[in-house]
């Protein structure tokens, strides 16, 4: 854009309530936020092309594994929906209904959380699909492993998988709560840890009687939003440490062969990432949320989520669905073997009877 076009765009922006509330933004500051918004949208479109073009190519070549076409279509739809949710989110900060807002005009924290949640869900589905494709050659080995494990070993592995699922879901919930921290600018208050305004639980600040219905405090009240996020993050970190201990040093883990090398890598990565993410969150809070630390903290949440997904996927040999498949195949093999044995016995019986009848006939002829 040339200078005249930049000024035209800036004049258009000045008509919106967001600018009318501030009225102190310079053209250079407008260019800065314009660049980030434009870049974000263009990057989203590039990501869509990077997914769609290879998908079309491999489909034409017949290289998509059986059963994965529907998954690919779902992923593409999720990506497109993410763009629509993003537009819906941005629109919430530009509407005429925001002109009377006394607080600083921002996008709706609810829509911001929906946008982040959709992005996290799409990312998780992509990671899970990629791990599944990579592991396709090992499906039979996984079933063999599940069939060969003792009941006690399988019980420990199933508990480990249940815990990994729980920590991964907790990490996702913590990430989602972070959207409400960002949407309410809650990171710039109570910049101490672990106390908030010299209290562990600042109950007086956490309930605003003017917010009706009262559940809105959990999503719009600065104190409660930050309280929820900091303790969800702390719980996630300690849960990940507990899970790693259960997988590495629990007596059952030391006496039984219940984990593969991949599972052990996942447990170590999840525990390390969760503790690192919690520590980075505390440092970000104490420093009043500088953009570099905030961006690193957001990236760290993806590292924790990815580690959790990898750990759960590595424990698929303890998944109920795989166990059902393994039992079905064992029963089918047993049934086939029994039928084959019965058939062989029947054939041998017919042969013996035939021989006896032949001997009897020869005697009669004599």
CSV table of C-alpha atoms in Angstrom, one decimal:
chain,number,residue,atom,x,y,z
A,1,UNK,CA,0.0,0.0,0.0
A,2,UNK,CA,1.1,3.6,-0.7
A,3,UNK,CA,0.8,6.4,1.8
A,4,UNK,CA,-2.6,7.5,0.5
A,5,UNK,CA,-4.0,3.9,0.7
A,6,UNK,CA,-2.7,3.5,4.2
A,7,UNK,CA,-4.4,6.7,5.3
A,8,UNK,CA,-7.6,5.5,3.7
A,9,UNK,CA,-7.5,2.3,5.6
A,10,UNK,CA,-6.7,4.1,8.8
A,11,UNK,CA,-9.6,6.5,8.3
A,12,UNK,CA,-11.9,3.5,7.9
A,13,UNK,CA,-10.6,2.0,11.2
A,14,UNK,CA,-11.3,5.3,13.0
A,15,UNK,CA,-15.0,4.8,12.4
A,16,UNK,CA,-15.1,1.7,14.6
A,17,UNK,CA,-15.8,1.8,18.4
A,18,UNK,CA,-12.4,0.3,19.2
A,19,UNK,CA,-10.6,3.4,17.9
A,20,UNK,CA,-13.2,5.8,19.1
A,21,UNK,CA,-12.5,4.6,22.7
A,22,UNK,CA,-8.8,5.1,22.4
A,23,UNK,CA,-8.3,8.0,19.9
A,24,UNK,CA,-4.5,7.9,20.5
A,25,UNK,CA,-3.3,5.4,17.9
A,26,UNK,CA,-0.8,6.7,15.4
A,27,UNK,CA,-0.6,5.5,11.7
A,28,UNK,CA,2.6,3.5,12.5
A,29,UNK,CA,0.8,1.7,15.4
A,30,UNK,CA,-2.1,1.0,13.1
A,31,UNK,CA,0.3,-0.5,10.5
A,32,UNK,CA,1.7,-2.7,13.2
A,33,UNK,CA,-1.6,-4.3,14.2
A,34,UNK,CA,-2.7,-4.4,10.6
A,35,UNK,CA,0.4,-6.5,9.7
A,36,UNK,CA,-0.3,-9.0,12.4
A,37,UNK,CA,-3.9,-9.4,11.5
A,38,UNK,CA,-3.2,-9.6,7.8
A,39,UNK,CA,-0.3,-12.0,8.3
A,40,UNK,CA,-2.4,-14.3,10.5
A,41,UNK,CA,-5.1,-14.5,7.9
A,42,UNK,CA,-2.6,-15.2,5.1
A,43,UNK,CA,-0.8,-17.8,7.1
A,44,UNK,CA,-4.1,-19.6,7.7
A,45,UNK,CA,-4.8,-19.7,4.0
A,46,UNK,CA,-1.2,-21.0,3.3
A,47,UNK,CA,-1.8,-23.8,5.9
A,48,UNK,CA,-5.0,-24.7,4.1
A,49,UNK,CA,-3.2,-25.0,0.7
A,50,UNK,CA,-0.3,-27.0,2.3
A,51,UNK,CA,-2.9,-29.5,3.5
A,52,UNK,CA,-5.3,-29.6,0.4
A,53,UNK,CA,-2.7,-29.8,-2.4
A,54,UNK,CA,-0.8,-32.9,-1.0
A,55,UNK,CA,-4.1,-34.5,0.0
A,56,UNK,CA,-5.3,-34.1,-3.6
A,57,UNK,CA,-2.0,-35.4,-5.0
A,58,UNK,CA,-1.8,-38.5,-2.8
A,59,UNK,CA,-5.5,-39.2,-3.4
A,60,UNK,CA,-5.0,-39.3,-7.2
A,61,UNK,CA,-2.0,-41.5,-6.7
A,62,UNK,CA,-4.0,-43.9,-4.5
A,63,UNK,CA,-1.6,-43.4,-1.6
A,64,UNK,CA,-4.1,-42.5,1.1
A,65,UNK,CA,-4.2,-45.5,3.5
A,66,UNK,CA,-7.6,-47.3,3.7
A,67,UNK,CA,-10.0,-45.7,6.1
A,68,UNK,CA,-8.2,-42.4,6.2
A,69,UNK,CA,-10.1,-40.5,3.5
A,70,UNK,CA,-12.9,-39.6,5.8
A,71,UNK,CA,-10.4,-38.5,8.4
A,72,UNK,CA,-8.7,-36.2,5.8
A,73,UNK,CA,-12.0,-34.7,4.9
A,74,UNK,CA,-12.8,-34.0,8.6
A,75,UNK,CA,-9.4,-32.3,9.0
A,76,UNK,CA,-10.0,-30.1,6.0
A,77,UNK,CA,-13.4,-29.2,7.3
A,78,UNK,CA,-12.0,-28.3,10.7
A,79,UNK,CA,-9.4,-26.1,9.1
A,80,UNK,CA,-12.1,-24.2,7.1
A,81,UNK,CA,-14.3,-23.9,10.2
A,82,UNK,CA,-11.4,-22.4,12.1
A,83,UNK,CA,-11.3,-19.6,9.6
A,84,UNK,CA,-15.0,-18.9,10.1
A,85,UNK,CA,-14.6,-19.0,13.9
A,86,UNK,CA,-11.8,-16.5,13.5
A,87,UNK,CA,-13.9,-14.1,11.5
A,88,UNK,CA,-16.7,-14.5,14.1
A,89,UNK,CA,-14.2,-13.7,16.9
A,90,UNK,CA,-12.8,-10.5,15.2
A,91,UNK,CA,-16.3,-9.3,14.5
A,92,UNK,CA,-17.1,-9.3,18.2
A,93,UNK,CA,-14.6,-6.4,18.8
A,94,UNK,CA,-15.8,-4.2,15.9
A,95,UNK,CA,-19.6,-4.2,16.4
A,96,UNK,CA,-21.7,-1.1,17.0
A,97,UNK,CA,-22.9,-2.7,20.2
A,98,UNK,CA,-19.5,-2.0,21.8
A,99,UNK,CA,-19.7,1.8,21.6
A,100,UNK,CA,-21.0,2.1,25.2
A,101,UNK,CA,-18.4,-0.3,26.7
A,102,UNK,CA,-16.7,1.2,29.7
A,103,UNK,CA,-13.9,-1.4,29.7
A,104,UNK,CA,-11.2,-1.5,27.1
A,105,UNK,CA,-12.8,-2.9,23.9
A,106,UNK,CA,-11.4,-6.3,23.0
A,107,UNK,CA,-12.7,-9.4,21.2
A,108,UNK,CA,-15.1,-11.5,23.2
A,109,UNK,CA,-13.1,-13.8,25.5
A,110,UNK,CA,-15.7,-16.5,24.8
A,111,UNK,CA,-15.1,-16.3,21.1
A,112,UNK,CA,-11.4,-16.1,21.6
A,113,UNK,CA,-11.6,-19.3,23.6
A,114,UNK,CA,-13.7,-20.9,20.9
A,115,UNK,CA,-11.1,-19.9,18.3
A,116,UNK,CA,-8.2,-21.2,20.3
A,117,UNK,CA,-10.1,-24.4,21.2
A,118,UNK,CA,-10.9,-25.0,17.5
A,119,UNK,CA,-7.2,-24.5,16.7
A,120,UNK,CA,-6.1,-26.9,19.4
A,121,UNK,CA,-8.7,-29.5,18.4
A,122,UNK,CA,-7.5,-29.3,14.7
A,123,UNK,CA,-3.9,-29.5,15.7
A,124,UNK,CA,-4.6,-32.5,18.0
A,125,UNK,CA,-6.5,-34.3,15.2
A,126,UNK,CA,-3.6,-33.7,12.8
A,127,UNK,CA,-1.0,-35.0,15.3
A,128,UNK,CA,-3.1,-38.1,16.1
A,129,UNK,CA,-3.6,-38.8,12.4
A,130,UNK,CA,0.1,-38.5,11.7
A,131,UNK,CA,1.1,-40.8,14.5
A,132,UNK,CA,-1.5,-43.3,13.3
A,133,UNK,CA,-0.1,-43.3,9.7
A,134,UNK,CA,3.4,-43.7,11.0
A,135,UNK,CA,2.4,-46.7,13.1
A,136,UNK,CA,0.4,-48.5,10.4
A,137,UNK,CA,3.3,-51.0,9.8
A,138,UNK,CA,3.4,-51.9,13.5
A,139,UNK,CA,-0.4,-52.7,14.0
A,140,UNK,CA,0.2,-56.5,14.1
A,141,UNK,CA,3.1,-56.2,16.5
A,142,UNK,CA,0.9,-54.1,18.8
A,143,UNK,CA,-1.8,-56.7,18.8
A,144,UNK,CA,0.8,-59.4,19.5
A,145,UNK,CA,2.2,-57.3,22.4
A,146,UNK,CA,-1.3,-56.9,23.8
A,147,UNK,CA,-2.0,-60.6,23.6
A,148,UNK,CA,1.3,-61.6,25.2
A,149,UNK,CA,1.1,-59.4,28.3
A,150,UNK,CA,0.1,-60.9,31.6
A,151,UNK,CA,-3.1,-59.7,33.3
A,152,UNK,CA,-1.1,-57.7,35.9
A,153,UNK,CA,1.1,-56.1,33.3
A,154,UNK,CA,-1.9,-55.1,31.2
A,155,UNK,CA,-3.7,-53.8,34.2
A,156,UNK,CA,-0.8,-51.5,35.0
A,157,UNK,CA,-0.5,-50.4,31.3
A,158,UNK,CA,-4.3,-49.6,31.2
A,159,UNK,CA,-4.0,-47.5,34.4
A,160,UNK,CA,-1.0,-45.7,32.8
A,161,UNK,CA,-3.0,-45.0,29.7
A,162,UNK,CA,-6.0,-43.7,31.7
A,163,UNK,CA,-3.7,-41.3,33.6
A,164,UNK,CA,-2.1,-40.1,30.4
A,165,UNK,CA,-5.5,-39.4,28.9
A,166,UNK,CA,-6.4,-37.4,32.1
A,167,UNK,CA,-3.2,-35.3,32.0
A,168,UNK,CA,-3.6,-34.6,28.3
A,169,UNK,CA,-7.2,-33.4,28.8
A,170,UNK,CA,-6.1,-31.3,31.8
A,171,UNK,CA,-3.5,-29.7,29.6
A,172,UNK,CA,-6.1,-28.9,27.0
A,173,UNK,CA,-8.4,-27.4,29.6
A,174,UNK,CA,-5.5,-25.3,31.0
A,175,UNK,CA,-4.8,-24.0,27.5
A,176,UNK,CA,-8.4,-23.1,27.0
A,177,UNK,CA,-8.5,-21.2,30.3
A,178,UNK,CA,-5.5,-19.3,29.1
A,179,UNK,CA,-7.7,-17.8,26.4
A,180,UNK,CA,-9.9,-16.2,29.0
A,181,UNK,CA,-6.7,-14.9,30.7
A,182,UNK,CA,-5.7,-13.2,27.5
A,183,UNK,CA,-9.3,-12.1,26.6
A,184,UNK,CA,-9.7,-10.4,29.9
A,185,UNK,CA,-6.1,-9.1,30.1
A,186,UNK,CA,-5.9,-10.9,33.5
A,187,UNK,CA,-2.2,-11.5,33.3
A,188,UNK,CA,-1.5,-7.9,34.2
A,189,UNK,CA,-3.1,-8.2,37.6
A,190,UNK,CA,-2.0,-10.2,40.7
A,191,UNK,CA,1.6,-10.4,39.5
A,192,UNK,CA,2.8,-12.5,42.4
A,193,UNK,CA,3.0,-16.3,43.0
A,194,UNK,CA,1.7,-18.3,44.6
A,195,UNK,CA,-0.3,-15.7,46.6
A,196,UNK,CA,-2.8,-13.3,44.9
A,197,UNK,CA,-3.0,-10.0,46.8
A,198,UNK,CA,-1.3,-11.7,49.7
A,199,UNK,CA,-4.0,-14.5,49.8
A,200,UNK,CA,-3.9,-18.0,48.4
A,201,UNK,CA,-7.6,-17.6,47.5
A,202,UNK,CA,-8.7,-14.0,47.1
A,203,UNK,CA,-12.4,-14.8,47.5
A,204,UNK,CA,-13.5,-11.2,47.9
A,205,UNK,CA,-12.1,-10.3,44.5
A,206,UNK,CA,-13.3,-13.5,42.8
A,207,UNK,CA,-17.0,-12.7,43.0
A,208,UNK,CA,-18.3,-9.6,41.4
A,209,UNK,CA,-22.0,-9.1,42.3
A,210,UNK,CA,-22.6,-7.0,39.2
A,211,UNK,CA,-21.9,-9.9,36.9
A,212,UNK,CA,-25.2,-11.7,36.4
A,213,UNK,CA,-25.7,-14.6,36.2
A,214,UNK,CA,-22.9,-15.4,38.7
A,215,UNK,CA,-21.2,-18.1,36.6
A,216,UNK,CA,-19.9,-15.3,34.4
A,217,UNK,CA,-17.3,-14.6,37.1
A,218,UNK,CA,-15.5,-17.8,36.0
A,219,UNK,CA,-15.0,-16.3,32.5
A,220,UNK,CA,-15.0,-12.5,33.0
A,221,UNK,CA,-13.8,-11.8,36.5
A,222,UNK,CA,-10.0,-11.0,36.4
A,223,UNK,CA,-9.3,-12.6,39.8
A,224,UNK,CA,-11.2,-15.8,39.2
A,225,UNK,CA,-10.0,-16.2,35.6
A,226,UNK,CA,-6.3,-15.9,36.7
A,227,UNK,CA,-6.9,-18.1,39.8
A,228,UNK,CA,-8.4,-20.8,37.6
A,229,UNK,CA,-5.6,-20.7,35.1
A,230,UNK,CA,-2.7,-20.7,37.6
A,231,UNK,CA,-4.1,-23.7,39.6
A,232,UNK,CA,-5.1,-25.6,36.5
A,233,UNK,CA,-1.5,-25.2,35.3
A,234,UNK,CA,-0.1,-26.2,38.6
A,235,UNK,CA,-2.4,-29.3,38.8
A,236,UNK,CA,-1.3,-30.3,35.2
A,237,UNK,CA,2.4,-30.1,36.1
A,238,UNK,CA,2.1,-32.2,39.3
A,239,UNK,CA,-0.2,-34.7,37.6
A,240,UNK,CA,2.4,-35.1,34.8
A,241,UNK,CA,5.1,-35.7,37.4
A,242,UNK,CA,2.9,-38.2,39.2
A,243,UNK,CA,2.2,-40.0,36.0
A,244,UNK,CA,5.9,-40.2,35.2
A,245,UNK,CA,6.6,-41.7,38.6
A,246,UNK,CA,3.8,-44.2,38.1
A,247,UNK,CA,5.4,-45.2,34.8
A,248,UNK,CA,9.0,-45.3,35.9
A,249,UNK,CA,9.4,-46.0,39.7
A,250,UNK,CA,6.1,-47.6,40.8
A,251,UNK,CA,6.7,-51.2,42.0
A,252,UNK,CA,4.5,-52.5,39.3
A,253,UNK,CA,6.5,-50.7,36.6
A,254,UNK,CA,9.8,-52.0,37.9
A,255,UNK,CA,8.7,-55.6,38.3
A,256,UNK,CA,6.6,-55.9,35.1
A,257,UNK,CA,7.3,-55.2,31.4
A,258,UNK,CA,4.5,-52.8,30.8
A,259,UNK,CA,6.0,-49.9,28.9
A,260,UNK,CA,7.7,-49.7,25.5
A,261,UNK,CA,10.6,-47.3,24.8
A,262,UNK,CA,8.2,-45.0,23.0
A,263,UNK,CA,6.0,-44.8,26.2
A,264,UNK,CA,9.0,-44.1,28.4
A,265,UNK,CA,10.1,-41.2,26.0
A,266,UNK,CA,6.5,-39.9,26.1
A,267,UNK,CA,6.3,-40.0,29.9
A,268,UNK,CA,9.6,-38.2,30.3
A,269,UNK,CA,8.7,-35.6,27.7
A,270,UNK,CA,5.3,-34.9,29.2
A,271,UNK,CA,6.6,-34.5,32.8
A,272,UNK,CA,9.5,-32.2,31.6
A,273,UNK,CA,7.3,-30.1,29.4
A,274,UNK,CA,4.5,-29.7,32.0
A,275,UNK,CA,7.0,-28.5,34.7
A,276,UNK,CA,8.8,-26.2,32.2
A,277,UNK,CA,5.4,-24.8,31.1
A,278,UNK,CA,4.4,-24.1,34.6
A,279,UNK,CA,7.7,-22.4,35.4
A,280,UNK,CA,7.5,-20.3,32.3
A,281,UNK,CA,4.0,-19.3,33.2
A,282,UNK,CA,5.1,-18.0,36.6
A,283,UNK,CA,8.0,-16.1,35.1
A,284,UNK,CA,5.7,-14.5,32.5
A,285,UNK,CA,3.3,-13.5,35.3
A,286,UNK,CA,6.0,-12.0,37.5
A,287,UNK,CA,7.3,-9.9,34.6
A,288,UNK,CA,3.9,-8.5,33.7
A,289,UNK,CA,3.4,-10.6,30.5
A,290,UNK,CA,6.0,-9.3,28.0
A,291,UNK,CA,5.0,-10.4,24.5
A,292,UNK,CA,8.1,-12.6,24.0
A,293,UNK,CA,7.4,-14.6,27.2
A,294,UNK,CA,3.7,-14.7,26.5
A,295,UNK,CA,4.3,-16.1,23.0
A,296,UNK,CA,6.7,-18.7,24.5
A,297,UNK,CA,4.2,-19.7,27.1
A,298,UNK,CA,1.5,-20.2,24.4
A,299,UNK,CA,4.0,-22.3,22.4
A,300,UNK,CA,4.8,-24.3,25.5
A,301,UNK,CA,1.2,-25.3,25.9
A,302,UNK,CA,1.4,-26.9,22.5
A,303,UNK,CA,4.5,-28.8,23.6
A,304,UNK,CA,2.7,-30.2,26.6
A,305,UNK,CA,-0.4,-31.1,24.5
A,306,UNK,CA,1.8,-32.8,21.9
A,307,UNK,CA,3.7,-34.8,24.5
A,308,UNK,CA,0.4,-36.0,26.0
A,309,UNK,CA,-1.0,-37.0,22.7
A,310,UNK,CA,2.3,-38.9,21.9
A,311,UNK,CA,2.2,-40.7,25.2
A,312,UNK,CA,-1.5,-41.8,24.9
A,313,UNK,CA,-0.9,-42.9,21.3
A,314,UNK,CA,2.2,-44.9,22.4
A,315,UNK,CA,0.0,-46.8,24.9
A,316,UNK,CA,-2.5,-47.9,22.3
A,317,UNK,CA,-1.6,-51.5,23.0
A,318,UNK,CA,-3.6,-51.0,26.3
A,319,UNK,CA,-6.6,-49.4,24.6
A,320,UNK,CA,-9.8,-51.3,25.1
A,321,UNK,CA,-10.5,-51.2,21.3
A,322,UNK,CA,-7.2,-53.0,20.5
A,323,UNK,CA,-7.7,-55.5,23.3
A,324,UNK,CA,-11.2,-56.4,21.8
A,325,UNK,CA,-9.7,-56.8,18.4
A,326,UNK,CA,-6.9,-59.0,19.8
A,327,UNK,CA,-9.3,-61.2,21.8
A,328,UNK,CA,-11.5,-61.6,18.7
A,329,UNK,CA,-8.6,-62.7,16.6
A,330,UNK,CA,-7.4,-65.1,19.2
A,331,UNK,CA,-11.0,-66.6,19.5
A,332,UNK,CA,-11.2,-66.8,15.7
A,333,UNK,CA,-7.9,-68.6,15.5
A,334,UNK,CA,-9.0,-71.0,18.2
A,335,UNK,CA,-12.2,-71.7,16.5
A,336,UNK,CA,-10.4,-72.2,13.2
A,337,UNK,CA,-8.0,-74.6,14.8
A,338,UNK,CA,-10.8,-76.5,16.5
A,339,UNK,CA,-12.7,-76.8,13.2
A,340,UNK,CA,-9.5,-78.0,11.5
A,341,UNK,CA,-8.9,-80.6,14.2
A,342,UNK,CA,-12.5,-81.8,14.1
A,343,UNK,CA,-12.3,-82.1,10.3
A,344,UNK,CA,-9.1,-84.1,10.5
A,345,UNK,CA,-10.5,-86.4,13.2
A,346,UNK,CA,-13.7,-86.8,11.1
A,347,UNK,CA,-11.7,-87.7,8.0
A,348,UNK,CA,-9.6,-90.2,9.9
A,349,UNK,CA,-12.7,-91.8,11.4
A,350,UNK,CA,-14.3,-92.2,7.9
A,351,UNK,CA,-11.1,-93.8,6.7
A,352,UNK,CA,-11.0,-96.3,9.5
A,353,UNK,CA,-14.7,-97.2,9.0
A,354,UNK,CA,-14.1,-97.6,5.3
A,355,UNK,CA,-11.2,-100.0,5.9
A,356,UNK,CA,-13.4,-102.1,8.3
A,357,UNK,CA,-16.2,-102.3,5.7
A,358,UNK,CA,-13.7,-103.4,3.1
A,359,UNK,CA,-12.4,-106.3,5.3
A,360,UNK,CA,-16.0,-107.4,6.1
A,361,UNK,CA,-16.9,-107.4,2.4
A,362,UNK,CA,-13.9,-109.5,1.5
A,363,UNK,CA,-14.8,-112.1,4.1
A,364,UNK,CA,-18.4,-112.3,2.8
A,365,UNK,CA,-17.1,-112.9,-0.7
A,366,UNK,CA,-14.9,-115.7,0.5
